[in-house]
Amino acid sequence: MQITVCLTNNRPEPWIDGLRAALPGAQIAAWTADAPAADHAVVWEPPQAFLDQQPRLRGIFNIGAGVDALMKLKLPPHAHIVRLDDAGMSVQMAEYVCHALIRHFREFDSYDEGARAHRWAYRKPRSRADFPVGVMGLGVLGERVARAVAHFDFPVNGWSRSPKSIEGVRGFVGAEQFDAFLAASRVLVCLLPLTPQTRGVMRRETLCQLNGGQPGGYVINVARGAHLVEADLIALLDEGQLAGAALDVFDNEPLAPTHAFWSHPKISVTPHVSARTLRDESIAQIAAKIRAIEAGTGFDRLPGVVDAQRGY
Ligand code: NDP
Ligand code: OXD
């Protein structure tokens, strides 16, 4: 069995070492132009040239949860894309979103400002009931986030394509219930995959519906930059319609040093770190799936196999 590792902006060596330890007997190497054709590939944003050289590829194992970069490429005819299924990411995502939410709700930025000025001053307690949180996407990451937020007693709404039953989460389904979901939510968390249906889902007309159309909405984008129309966000913050945003992902990454987001007083920026790929957990998960396939398990029985029609 030949496994090729093709990672853009990541060093392949530690992945190769880890995969060799987990899959003794497999031939594992980094991609080079004259590398032999692979049975399975471990990839992150591979170039089209790599896929064009893979006539017998069966499994394309993405070292992230989002497969939008892969969906833009022409894939070998019999290959299946398998994304990371949690692999230690959901707890990180829950930490990140709860941190951003609570920092906003408890006005910790304002206390930080007070501390810098040596000012001992209280702010009036706010009611959780006034800060319902809407989680877009209730998959592996969104469900964990929704449960974590509910644990802090915030009202939680969730929006997905198919109905869900999650304790403490009021479910909204599909395009028909999207407006009602937005109106019922004040803090909006994006954990959708990037597909043609979800690109630009956060734009002026949708963001204006948050909080029943009243000012005060807050945006937490931890999915993909292209879910958000950046200029609309800045305009709505400057107009006072939105109260703030915590952004981890951007249309163009790395975010340009001159980008307006860096210095906007109502925006906090992190460099795509809300849920990092954990190498050891990911290698263990990928190796277990390759072992299962080689032992005869069909791709349809593996978690994390991408449905090409849905695009996630
Ligand atoms: P999943 O595929 O498990 O979940 C996707 C969810 O989105 C599902 O609940 C799905 O609904 C819902 N959904 C998809 N399309 C629509 C639509 N058109 N309308 C309504 N709901 C929709 O993905 P994960 O939870 O594993 O990951 C989500 C995304 O998070 C990734 O695609 C990636 O882009 C991003 N990510 C970001 C990271 C970061 O560090 N910033 C790290 C990891 C991931 P249904 O359940 O009905 O199918
Ligand atoms: C992912 C990511 O998709 O890191 O896993 O964004």
PDB file of N, CA and C in Angstrom, residues 129-136 155-159 170 172 177-189 206-218 242:
ATOM      1  N   ALA A 129     -30.791  36.013  29.398  1.00  0.00           N
ATOM      2  CA  ALA A 129     -32.009  35.899  28.577  1.00  0.00           C
ATOM      3  C   ALA A 129     -31.994  36.908  27.425  1.00  0.00           C
ATOM      4  N   ASP A 130     -31.235  37.998  27.604  1.00  0.00           N
ATOM      5  CA  ASP A 130     -31.158  39.019  26.544  1.00  0.00           C
ATOM      6  C   ASP A 130     -30.068  38.706  25.520  1.00  0.00           C
ATOM      7  N   PHE A 131     -29.351  37.592  25.718  1.00  0.00           N
ATOM      8  CA  PHE A 131     -28.252  37.254  24.810  1.00  0.00           C
ATOM      9  C   PHE A 131     -28.395  35.845  24.229  1.00  0.00           C
ATOM     10  N   PRO A 132     -29.531  35.568  23.551  1.00  0.00           N
ATOM     11  CA  PRO A 132     -29.650  34.244  22.947  1.00  0.00           C
ATOM     12  C   PRO A 132     -28.579  34.045  21.870  1.00  0.00           C
ATOM     13  N   VAL A 133     -28.020  32.857  21.868  1.00  0.00           N
ATOM     14  CA  VAL A 133     -26.900  32.554  20.956  1.00  0.00           C
ATOM     15  C   VAL A 133     -27.410  31.645  19.833  1.00  0.00           C
ATOM     16  N   GLY A 134     -27.115  32.008  18.607  1.00  0.00           N
ATOM     17  CA  GLY A 134     -27.517  31.187  17.456  1.00  0.00           C
ATOM     18  C   GLY A 134     -26.292  30.522  16.854  1.00  0.00           C
ATOM     19  N   VAL A 135     -26.302  29.204  16.788  1.00  0.00           N
ATOM     20  CA  VAL A 135     -25.165  28.472  16.215  1.00  0.00           C
ATOM     21  C   VAL A 135     -25.579  27.972  14.831  1.00  0.00           C
ATOM     22  N   MET A 136     -24.905  28.467  13.803  1.00  0.00           N
ATOM     23  CA  MET A 136     -25.183  27.999  12.432  1.00  0.00           C
ATOM     24  C   MET A 136     -24.276  26.807  12.151  1.00  0.00           C
ATOM     25  N   PRO A 155     -29.711  31.056  26.430  1.00  0.00           N
ATOM     26  CA  PRO A 155     -30.648  30.429  25.487  1.00  0.00           C
ATOM     27  C   PRO A 155     -29.882  30.126  24.195  1.00  0.00           C
ATOM     28  N   VAL A 156     -30.062  28.932  23.633  1.00  0.00           N
ATOM     29  CA  VAL A 156     -29.297  28.562  22.430  1.00  0.00           C
ATOM     30  C   VAL A 156     -30.242  28.138  21.305  1.00  0.00           C
ATOM     31  N   ASN A 157     -30.020  28.712  20.130  1.00  0.00           N
ATOM     32  CA  ASN A 157     -30.710  28.300  18.907  1.00  0.00           C
ATOM     33  C   ASN A 157     -29.687  27.636  17.999  1.00  0.00           C
ATOM     34  N   GLY A 158     -30.144  26.653  17.238  1.00  0.00           N
ATOM     35  CA  GLY A 158     -29.225  26.008  16.303  1.00  0.00           C
ATOM     36  C   GLY A 158     -29.883  25.916  14.938  1.00  0.00           C
ATOM     37  N   TRP A 159     -29.063  26.064  13.902  1.00  0.00           N
ATOM     38  CA  TRP A 159     -29.608  26.007  12.534  1.00  0.00           C
ATOM     39  C   TRP A 159     -28.823  24.976  11.733  1.00  0.00           C
ATOM     40  N   ARG A 170     -32.734  25.018  20.777  1.00  0.00           N
ATOM     41  CA  ARG A 170     -33.941  25.123  19.958  1.00  0.00           C
ATOM     42  C   ARG A 170     -33.529  25.026  18.492  1.00  0.00           C
ATOM     43  N   PHE A 172     -33.673  25.020  14.384  1.00  0.00           N
ATOM     44  CA  PHE A 172     -34.282  25.632  13.202  1.00  0.00           C
ATOM     45  C   PHE A 172     -33.682  24.909  11.998  1.00  0.00           C
ATOM     46  N   GLN A 177     -36.594  28.343   7.702  1.00  0.00           N
ATOM     47  CA  GLN A 177     -36.588  28.790   9.106  1.00  0.00           C
ATOM     48  C   GLN A 177     -35.391  29.688   9.432  1.00  0.00           C
ATOM     49  N   PHE A 178     -34.693  30.117   8.399  1.00  0.00           N
ATOM     50  CA  PHE A 178     -33.471  30.893   8.651  1.00  0.00           C
ATOM     51  C   PHE A 178     -33.780  32.270   9.236  1.00  0.00           C
ATOM     52  N   ASP A 179     -34.794  32.944   8.683  1.00  0.00           N
ATOM     53  CA  ASP A 179     -35.117  34.288   9.186  1.00  0.00           C
ATOM     54  C   ASP A 179     -35.555  34.224  10.647  1.00  0.00           C
ATOM     55  N   ALA A 180     -36.359  33.213  10.983  1.00  0.00           N
ATOM     56  CA  ALA A 180     -36.826  33.074  12.370  1.00  0.00           C
ATOM     57  C   ALA A 180     -35.641  32.792  13.293  1.00  0.00           C
ATOM     58  N   PHE A 181     -34.700  31.984  12.806  1.00  0.00           N
ATOM     59  CA  PHE A 181     -33.487  31.679  13.592  1.00  0.00           C
ATOM     60  C   PHE A 181     -32.694  32.961  13.868  1.00  0.00           C
ATOM     61  N   LEU A 182     -32.516  33.782  12.829  1.00  0.00           N
ATOM     62  CA  LEU A 182     -31.739  35.016  12.996  1.00  0.00           C
ATOM     63  C   LEU A 182     -32.430  35.956  13.981  1.00  0.00           C
ATOM     64  N   ALA A 183     -33.740  36.107  13.810  1.00  0.00           N
ATOM     65  CA  ALA A 183     -34.475  37.050  14.665  1.00  0.00           C
ATOM     66  C   ALA A 183     -34.415  36.630  16.126  1.00  0.00           C
ATOM     67  N   ALA A 184     -34.362  35.306  16.354  1.00  0.00           N
ATOM     68  CA  ALA A 184     -34.371  34.795  17.736  1.00  0.00           C
ATOM     69  C   ALA A 184     -32.979  34.811  18.365  1.00  0.00           C
ATOM     70  N   SER A 185     -31.938  35.183  17.593  1.00  0.00           N
ATOM     71  CA  SER A 185     -30.553  35.088  18.083  1.00  0.00           C
ATOM     72  C   SER A 185     -29.937  36.486  18.171  1.00  0.00           C
ATOM     73  N   ARG A 186     -29.119  36.693  19.185  1.00  0.00           N
ATOM     74  CA  ARG A 186     -28.411  37.978  19.293  1.00  0.00           C
ATOM     75  C   ARG A 186     -26.925  37.794  18.987  1.00  0.00           C
ATOM     76  N   VAL A 187     -26.367  36.691  19.468  1.00  0.00           N
ATOM     77  CA  VAL A 187     -24.969  36.374  19.163  1.00  0.00           C
ATOM     78  C   VAL A 187     -24.996  35.283  18.098  1.00  0.00           C
ATOM     79  N   LEU A 188     -24.293  35.514  17.004  1.00  0.00           N
ATOM     80  CA  LEU A 188     -24.336  34.565  15.892  1.00  0.00           C
ATOM     81  C   LEU A 188     -22.975  33.885  15.748  1.00  0.00           C
ATOM     82  N   VAL A 189     -22.984  32.545  15.818  1.00  0.00           N
ATOM     83  CA  VAL A 189     -21.746  31.766  15.697  1.00  0.00           C
ATOM     84  C   VAL A 189     -21.817  31.018  14.370  1.00  0.00           C
ATOM     85  N   THR A 206     -28.865  39.669   6.250  1.00  0.00           N
ATOM     86  CA  THR A 206     -29.058  38.643   7.286  1.00  0.00           C
ATOM     87  C   THR A 206     -28.619  39.177   8.651  1.00  0.00           C
ATOM     88  N   LEU A 207     -27.489  39.875   8.701  1.00  0.00           N
ATOM     89  CA  LEU A 207     -26.989  40.366   9.994  1.00  0.00           C
ATOM     90  C   LEU A 207     -27.949  41.383  10.615  1.00  0.00           C
ATOM     91  N   CYS A 208     -28.671  42.129   9.766  1.00  0.00           N
ATOM     92  CA  CYS A 208     -29.626  43.122  10.277  1.00  0.00           C
ATOM     93  C   CYS A 208     -30.823  42.462  10.953  1.00  0.00           C
ATOM     94  N   GLN A 209     -31.016  41.177  10.717  1.00  0.00           N
ATOM     95  CA  GLN A 209     -32.170  40.503  11.328  1.00  0.00           C
ATOM     96  C   GLN A 209     -31.874  39.987  12.739  1.00  0.00           C
ATOM     97  N   LEU A 210     -30.581  39.995  13.116  1.00  0.00           N
ATOM     98  CA  LEU A 210     -30.244  39.497  14.461  1.00  0.00           C
ATOM     99  C   LEU A 210     -30.962  40.309  15.518  1.00  0.00           C
ATOM    100  N   ASN A 211     -31.218  39.682  16.671  1.00  0.00           N
ATOM    101  CA  ASN A 211     -31.775  40.397  17.819  1.00  0.00           C
ATOM    102  C   ASN A 211     -33.120  41.038  17.469  1.00  0.00           C
ATOM    103  N   GLY A 212     -33.902  40.334  16.680  1.00  0.00           N
ATOM    104  CA  GLY A 212     -35.226  40.837  16.289  1.00  0.00           C
ATOM    105  C   GLY A 212     -35.148  42.138  15.510  1.00  0.00           C
ATOM    106  N   GLY A 213     -34.002  42.372  14.852  1.00  0.00           N
ATOM    107  CA  GLY A 213     -33.847  43.595  14.048  1.00  0.00           C
ATOM    108  C   GLY A 213     -33.343  44.783  14.879  1.00  0.00           C
ATOM    109  N   GLN A 214     -33.232  44.595  16.200  1.00  0.00           N
ATOM    110  CA  GLN A 214     -32.740  45.678  17.067  1.00  0.00           C
ATOM    111  C   GLN A 214     -31.206  45.707  17.045  1.00  0.00           C
ATOM    112  N   PRO A 215     -30.595  46.858  17.330  1.00  0.00           N
ATOM    113  CA  PRO A 215     -29.131  46.900  17.419  1.00  0.00           C
ATOM    114  C   PRO A 215     -28.622  45.971  18.523  1.00  0.00           C
ATOM    115  N   GLY A 216     -27.336  45.601  18.460  1.00  0.00           N
ATOM    116  CA  GLY A 216     -26.742  44.830  19.562  1.00  0.00           C
ATOM    117  C   GLY A 216     -26.282  43.438  19.189  1.00  0.00           C
ATOM    118  N   GLY A 217     -26.428  43.030  17.930  1.00  0.00           N
ATOM    119  CA  GLY A 217     -25.972  41.693  17.517  1.00  0.00           C
ATOM    120  C   GLY A 217     -24.451  41.578  17.611  1.00  0.00           C
ATOM    121  N   TYR A 218     -23.989  40.354  17.783  1.00  0.00           N
ATOM    122  CA  TYR A 218     -22.542  40.101  17.902  1.00  0.00           C
ATOM    123  C   TYR A 218     -22.217  38.878  17.040  1.00  0.00           C
ATOM    124  N   LEU A 242     -24.526  46.564  14.781  1.00  0.00           N
ATOM    125  CA  LEU A 242     -23.878  45.424  15.452  1.00  0.00           C
ATOM    126  C   LEU A 242     -22.963  45.948  16.561  1.00  0.00           C
TER     127      LEU A 242
END
